């Protein structure tokens, strides 16, 4: 069974003690197995308090972030590469403190629009850093997820096939591919086939609708998404990600371009998403089991 998660931005834009407790309590109340905490600025996370709240409400956690221009490990620039490695190491120490099982997102480049393609030297530098990050993460049992995002948010990994090739070059069992339906809808020719082709390299999964609002209110064919996950035998977390101008994290909402109000009530949104994902995965697993049966 996949663990189901919900992104913290469904609830809160920041991570003050009050926001931390509210986001964790509401995720737990709806029966989610984990909350994904936005870690663009890991120094803003009070690890001891967050751990206490996760324990109090009995829910797991993962963390996600993207690097920025000054910490871009794919830049080929030694100073920025060193700052990026330090940032990722800092995130790992918070992840270890709060008991996060996965650290994922745009960990291999800046999370921004690029105006040039990456260089081979830049990619090689990113892979070197991620190998050290992966080795460090492994000591705490943490899986690293390299999130494949659309061309306007990175120039390095835009397709599942690129990410599989990149993760193989890193060459560690805990450094895996992280897919997101919102981005796949933009870049993949066949979402179901892309999921299946990742096979055991798939380590984290984001479910988001084409407009980033309510599941089912956009144009993504989720039957094919769930079928792909069932056929791939994917066992990792499935996390619901949605953004509205109703909940603002200035840095993250700005990069993502969250200008419209797609929902007001995060609880109603997250309750609906959980039912949608559970029903979709159940019927996909049943259909897959039927198709495998030999009569
Ligand atoms: Mn995502």
Coordinates of C-alpha atoms and ligand atoms in Angstrom, one line a residue:
X1 CA 0.0 0.0 0.0
X2 CA 1.3 3.4 -0.9
X3 CA 1.5 6.0 1.9
X4 CA -0.6 9.0 1.1
X5 CA 0.7 12.5 1.7
X6 CA -0.4 16.1 1.4
X7 CA 1.8 19.1 0.7
X8 CA 1.9 21.7 3.5
X9 CA 0.9 24.5 1.2
X10 CA -2.6 23.1 1.2
X11 CA -2.7 24.4 4.7
X12 CA -0.1 27.1 5.5
X13 CA 2.3 29.4 3.7
X14 CA 4.9 29.5 6.5
X15 CA 6.2 27.3 9.3
X16 CA 5.7 29.3 12.6
X17 CA 4.9 27.0 15.5
X18 CA 1.1 27.8 15.1
X19 CA 1.3 27.0 11.3
X20 CA 3.3 23.9 11.9
X21 CA 0.8 22.5 14.4
X22 CA -2.2 23.4 12.3
X23 CA -0.9 21.9 9.1
X24 CA 0.2 18.7 10.9
X25 CA -3.1 18.4 12.9
X26 CA -5.3 18.9 9.9
X27 CA -3.3 16.4 7.7
X28 CA -3.6 13.8 10.5
X29 CA -7.3 14.5 11.0
X30 CA -8.0 13.6 7.4
X31 CA -6.1 10.4 7.7
X32 CA -3.1 11.2 5.6
X33 CA 0.0 9.1 6.4
X34 CA 2.4 12.0 5.9
X35 CA 2.8 15.7 5.4
X36 CA 5.4 17.1 2.9
X37 CA 7.1 20.1 4.4
X38 CA 8.4 22.9 2.1
X39 CA 12.1 23.3 2.8
X40 CA 13.2 26.1 0.5
X41 CA 14.6 27.8 3.6
X42 CA 15.5 25.0 6.0
X43 CA 16.6 27.5 8.6
X44 CA 12.9 28.5 9.0
X45 CA 12.0 25.0 10.3
X46 CA 12.2 24.4 14.0
X47 CA 13.2 20.8 13.9
X48 CA 12.6 19.9 17.6
X49 CA 9.1 21.5 17.6
X50 CA 8.2 19.9 14.2
X51 CA 9.3 16.5 15.5
X52 CA 7.2 17.0 18.6
X53 CA 4.1 17.9 16.6
X54 CA 4.6 14.9 14.2
X55 CA 4.8 12.6 17.2
X56 CA 1.8 14.2 18.9
X57 CA -0.4 13.8 15.9
X58 CA 1.2 10.5 14.8
X59 CA 1.9 11.3 11.2
X60 CA 5.0 10.8 9.0
X61 CA 6.8 13.4 7.0
X62 CA 8.8 14.1 3.9
X63 CA 10.5 17.4 2.7
X64 CA 10.8 19.1 -0.6
X65 CA 12.7 22.0 -2.0
X66 CA 14.3 23.5 -5.1
X67 CA 17.7 25.2 -5.1
X68 CA 18.1 28.8 -6.2
X69 CA 20.4 30.7 -8.5
X70 CA 23.0 31.3 -5.8
X71 CA 23.1 27.5 -4.8
X72 CA 22.7 26.1 -8.3
X73 CA 24.8 22.9 -8.3
X74 CA 24.3 22.5 -12.1
X75 CA 25.9 25.9 -12.9
X76 CA 29.4 24.6 -13.3
X77 CA 30.5 27.4 -10.9
X78 CA 32.4 26.1 -7.9
X79 CA 31.2 28.6 -5.4
X80 CA 27.5 28.1 -6.2
X81 CA 28.1 24.3 -6.3
X82 CA 29.6 24.5 -2.8
X83 CA 26.7 26.6 -1.5
X84 CA 24.2 24.2 -3.0
X85 CA 25.9 21.2 -1.4
X86 CA 25.9 23.0 2.0
X87 CA 22.2 23.9 1.6
X88 CA 21.3 20.2 0.8
X89 CA 23.4 19.0 3.7
X90 CA 21.5 21.5 6.0
X91 CA 18.2 20.1 4.7
X92 CA 19.4 16.5 5.4
X93 CA 20.2 17.4 9.0
X94 CA 16.7 18.9 9.5
X95 CA 15.2 15.8 7.7
X96 CA 17.1 13.5 10.1
X97 CA 15.9 15.5 13.1
X98 CA 12.3 15.4 12.2
X99 CA 12.4 11.8 10.9
X100 CA 11.6 12.5 7.2
X101 CA 11.8 9.4 5.0
X102 CA 12.2 11.3 1.7
X103 CA 13.9 14.6 0.6
X104 CA 12.7 15.5 -2.9
X105 CA 12.2 18.2 -5.4
X106 CA 14.5 20.2 -7.7
X107 CA 17.7 19.2 -5.9
X108 CA 19.9 19.0 -9.0
X109 CA 19.6 22.6 -10.3
X110 CA 18.0 25.9 -9.5
X111 CA 14.2 26.0 -9.4
X112 CA 13.7 28.7 -12.0
X113 CA 13.3 29.6 -15.7
X114 CA 16.5 29.1 -17.6
X115 CA 17.4 30.9 -20.8
X116 CA 20.1 28.5 -21.9
X117 CA 20.5 24.7 -21.9
X118 CA 22.7 23.1 -19.2
X119 CA 26.3 22.3 -20.0
X120 CA 27.8 18.8 -19.7
X121 CA 30.3 20.0 -17.1
X122 CA 27.4 21.5 -15.1
X123 CA 25.5 18.2 -15.2
X124 CA 28.6 16.3 -14.1
X125 CA 29.1 18.7 -11.2
X126 CA 25.5 18.2 -10.1
X127 CA 25.8 14.4 -10.2
X128 CA 29.0 14.6 -8.1
X129 CA 27.2 16.7 -5.4
X130 CA 24.2 14.4 -5.4
X131 CA 26.3 11.3 -5.0
X132 CA 27.7 12.8 -1.8
X133 CA 24.2 13.9 -0.7
X134 CA 22.8 10.5 -1.5
X135 CA 25.6 8.7 0.6
X136 CA 24.9 11.0 3.5
X137 CA 21.1 10.5 3.2
X138 CA 21.6 6.8 3.1
X139 CA 23.2 6.8 6.6
X140 CA 19.8 8.1 8.0
X141 CA 17.7 5.8 5.7
X142 CA 16.5 8.8 3.7
X143 CA 15.5 8.4 0.0
X144 CA 16.4 11.3 -2.4
X145 CA 13.8 12.1 -5.1
X146 CA 14.9 13.9 -8.2
X147 CA 11.7 15.7 -9.3
X148 CA 11.1 15.9 -13.0
X149 CA 9.5 19.3 -13.7
X150 CA 8.5 21.3 -16.8
X151 CA 10.9 23.3 -18.9
X152 CA 9.9 26.6 -17.2
X153 CA 11.2 25.4 -13.8
X154 CA 14.5 23.8 -14.8
X155 CA 16.6 23.0 -17.8
X156 CA 18.0 19.7 -16.5
X157 CA 15.3 17.1 -15.9
X158 CA 12.0 17.6 -17.9
X159 CA 11.2 14.0 -18.7
X160 CA 11.1 10.7 -16.8
X161 CA 13.6 9.2 -19.3
X162 CA 16.1 12.0 -18.6
X163 CA 15.7 11.5 -14.9
X164 CA 16.3 7.7 -15.1
X165 CA 19.5 8.4 -17.0
X166 CA 20.6 11.0 -14.5
X167 CA 19.8 8.8 -11.5
X168 CA 21.7 5.9 -13.0
X169 CA 24.8 8.2 -13.3
X170 CA 24.5 9.1 -9.6
X171 CA 24.4 5.3 -9.1
X172 CA 23.0 5.0 -5.6
X173 CA 20.0 2.8 -4.7
X174 CA 18.5 5.6 -2.5
X175 CA 18.7 8.3 -5.2
X176 CA 15.5 7.9 -7.2
X177 CA 13.2 9.5 -9.7
X178 CA 10.3 11.7 -8.4
X179 CA 7.5 12.2 -10.9
X180 CA 4.6 14.8 -10.8
X181 CA 1.5 14.6 -12.9
X182 CA 1.2 18.4 -13.3
X183 CA 4.6 18.5 -15.0
X184 CA 4.2 15.2 -16.9
X185 CA 1.0 16.6 -18.4
X186 CA 3.2 19.3 -20.0
X187 CA 6.2 17.3 -21.1
X188 CA 5.5 13.6 -21.5
X189 CA 4.0 12.2 -24.7
X190 CA 2.5 9.2 -22.8
X191 CA 2.2 9.6 -19.0
X192 CA 1.3 6.0 -18.3
X193 CA 4.2 4.7 -20.4
X194 CA 6.6 7.1 -18.7
X195 CA 5.6 5.9 -15.2
X196 CA 6.0 2.2 -16.2
X197 CA 9.4 2.9 -17.9
X198 CA 10.8 4.3 -14.6
X199 CA 10.1 0.9 -13.0
X200 CA 12.0 0.4 -9.7
X201 CA 13.8 3.7 -10.2
X202 CA 10.6 5.6 -9.2
X203 CA 10.8 6.7 -5.6
X204 CA 8.3 9.5 -5.0
X205 CA 5.1 10.6 -6.7
X206 CA 3.2 13.9 -6.8
X207 CA -0.4 14.0 -7.8
X208 CA -1.5 17.4 -9.1
X209 CA -4.1 18.5 -11.5
X210 CA -3.4 20.5 -14.7
X211 CA -4.4 23.8 -13.1
X212 CA -3.0 22.7 -9.7
X213 CA -6.5 22.8 -8.1
X214 CA -9.1 20.1 -7.3
X215 CA -8.3 16.7 -8.7
X216 CA -10.7 16.0 -11.6
X217 CA -11.2 19.7 -12.3
X218 CA -8.5 19.7 -15.1
X219 CA -7.5 17.7 -18.1
X220 CA -5.2 15.0 -16.7
X221 CA -6.3 11.4 -17.4
X222 CA -5.9 10.1 -13.9
X223 CA -7.2 6.6 -14.8
X224 CA -4.1 6.2 -16.9
X225 CA -1.9 7.7 -14.1
X226 CA -3.2 5.2 -11.5
X227 CA -3.0 2.3 -14.0
X228 CA 0.6 3.2 -14.7
X229 CA 1.4 3.2 -11.0
X230 CA -0.3 -0.1 -10.5
X231 CA 1.4 -1.7 -13.5
X232 CA 4.8 -0.4 -12.3
X233 CA 4.2 -2.0 -8.9
X234 CA 5.0 1.4 -7.3
X235 CA 5.1 1.1 -3.5
X236 CA 6.4 4.6 -2.5
X237 CA 4.5 7.6 -1.3
X238 CA 1.8 9.4 -3.3
X239 CA 1.6 13.0 -2.3
X240 CA -1.2 15.5 -3.2
X241 CA 0.1 18.8 -4.3
X242 CA -2.1 21.8 -4.9
X243 CA -1.7 25.6 -4.7
X244 CA -4.0 28.5 -4.6
X245 CA -3.5 32.2 -4.0
X246 CA -5.6 31.6 -0.8
X247 CA -2.4 30.2 0.8
X248 CA 0.8 32.1 0.0
X249 CA 4.5 31.3 0.6
X250 CA 6.0 34.3 -1.1
X251 CA 9.1 32.5 -2.4
X252 CA 7.4 29.3 -3.6
X253 CA 4.1 30.8 -4.8
X254 CA 6.1 33.3 -6.9
X255 CA 8.3 30.8 -8.6
X256 CA 5.3 28.5 -9.3
X257 CA 3.2 31.4 -10.6
X258 CA 0.3 30.9 -8.3
X259 CA -1.7 34.0 -9.2
X260 CA -5.3 32.7 -9.2
X261 CA -7.5 31.6 -6.4
X262 CA -8.5 28.0 -7.3
X263 CA -9.9 27.1 -3.9
X264 CA -10.5 28.7 -0.4
X265 CA -11.0 25.6 1.8
X266 CA -7.9 23.5 2.1
X267 CA -9.7 20.9 4.2
X268 CA -12.4 20.3 1.6
X269 CA -9.7 20.1 -1.1
X270 CA -7.5 17.7 0.8
X271 CA -10.5 15.5 1.8
X272 CA -11.6 15.3 -1.8
X273 CA -8.1 14.5 -3.0
X274 CA -7.6 11.6 -0.6
X275 CA -10.9 10.0 -1.6
X276 CA -10.0 10.5 -5.3
X277 CA -6.5 8.9 -5.0
X278 CA -7.7 6.0 -2.9
X279 CA -10.6 5.2 -5.2
X280 CA -8.4 5.5 -8.3
X281 CA -5.6 3.3 -7.0
X282 CA -8.1 0.7 -5.7
X283 CA -9.7 0.3 -9.1
X284 CA -6.4 0.4 -10.9
X285 CA -5.0 -2.4 -8.7
X286 CA -8.1 -4.5 -9.2
X287 CA -8.0 -4.0 -13.0
X288 CA -4.3 -4.9 -13.1
X289 CA -4.9 -8.0 -10.9
X290 CA -7.7 -9.1 -13.3
X291 CA -5.5 -8.6 -16.3
X292 CA -2.7 -10.7 -14.8
X293 CA -5.0 -13.6 -13.9
X294 CA -4.5 -16.7 -16.0
X295 CA -7.8 -18.4 -16.7
Ligands
LIG1 MN1 5.7 18.5 -7.5

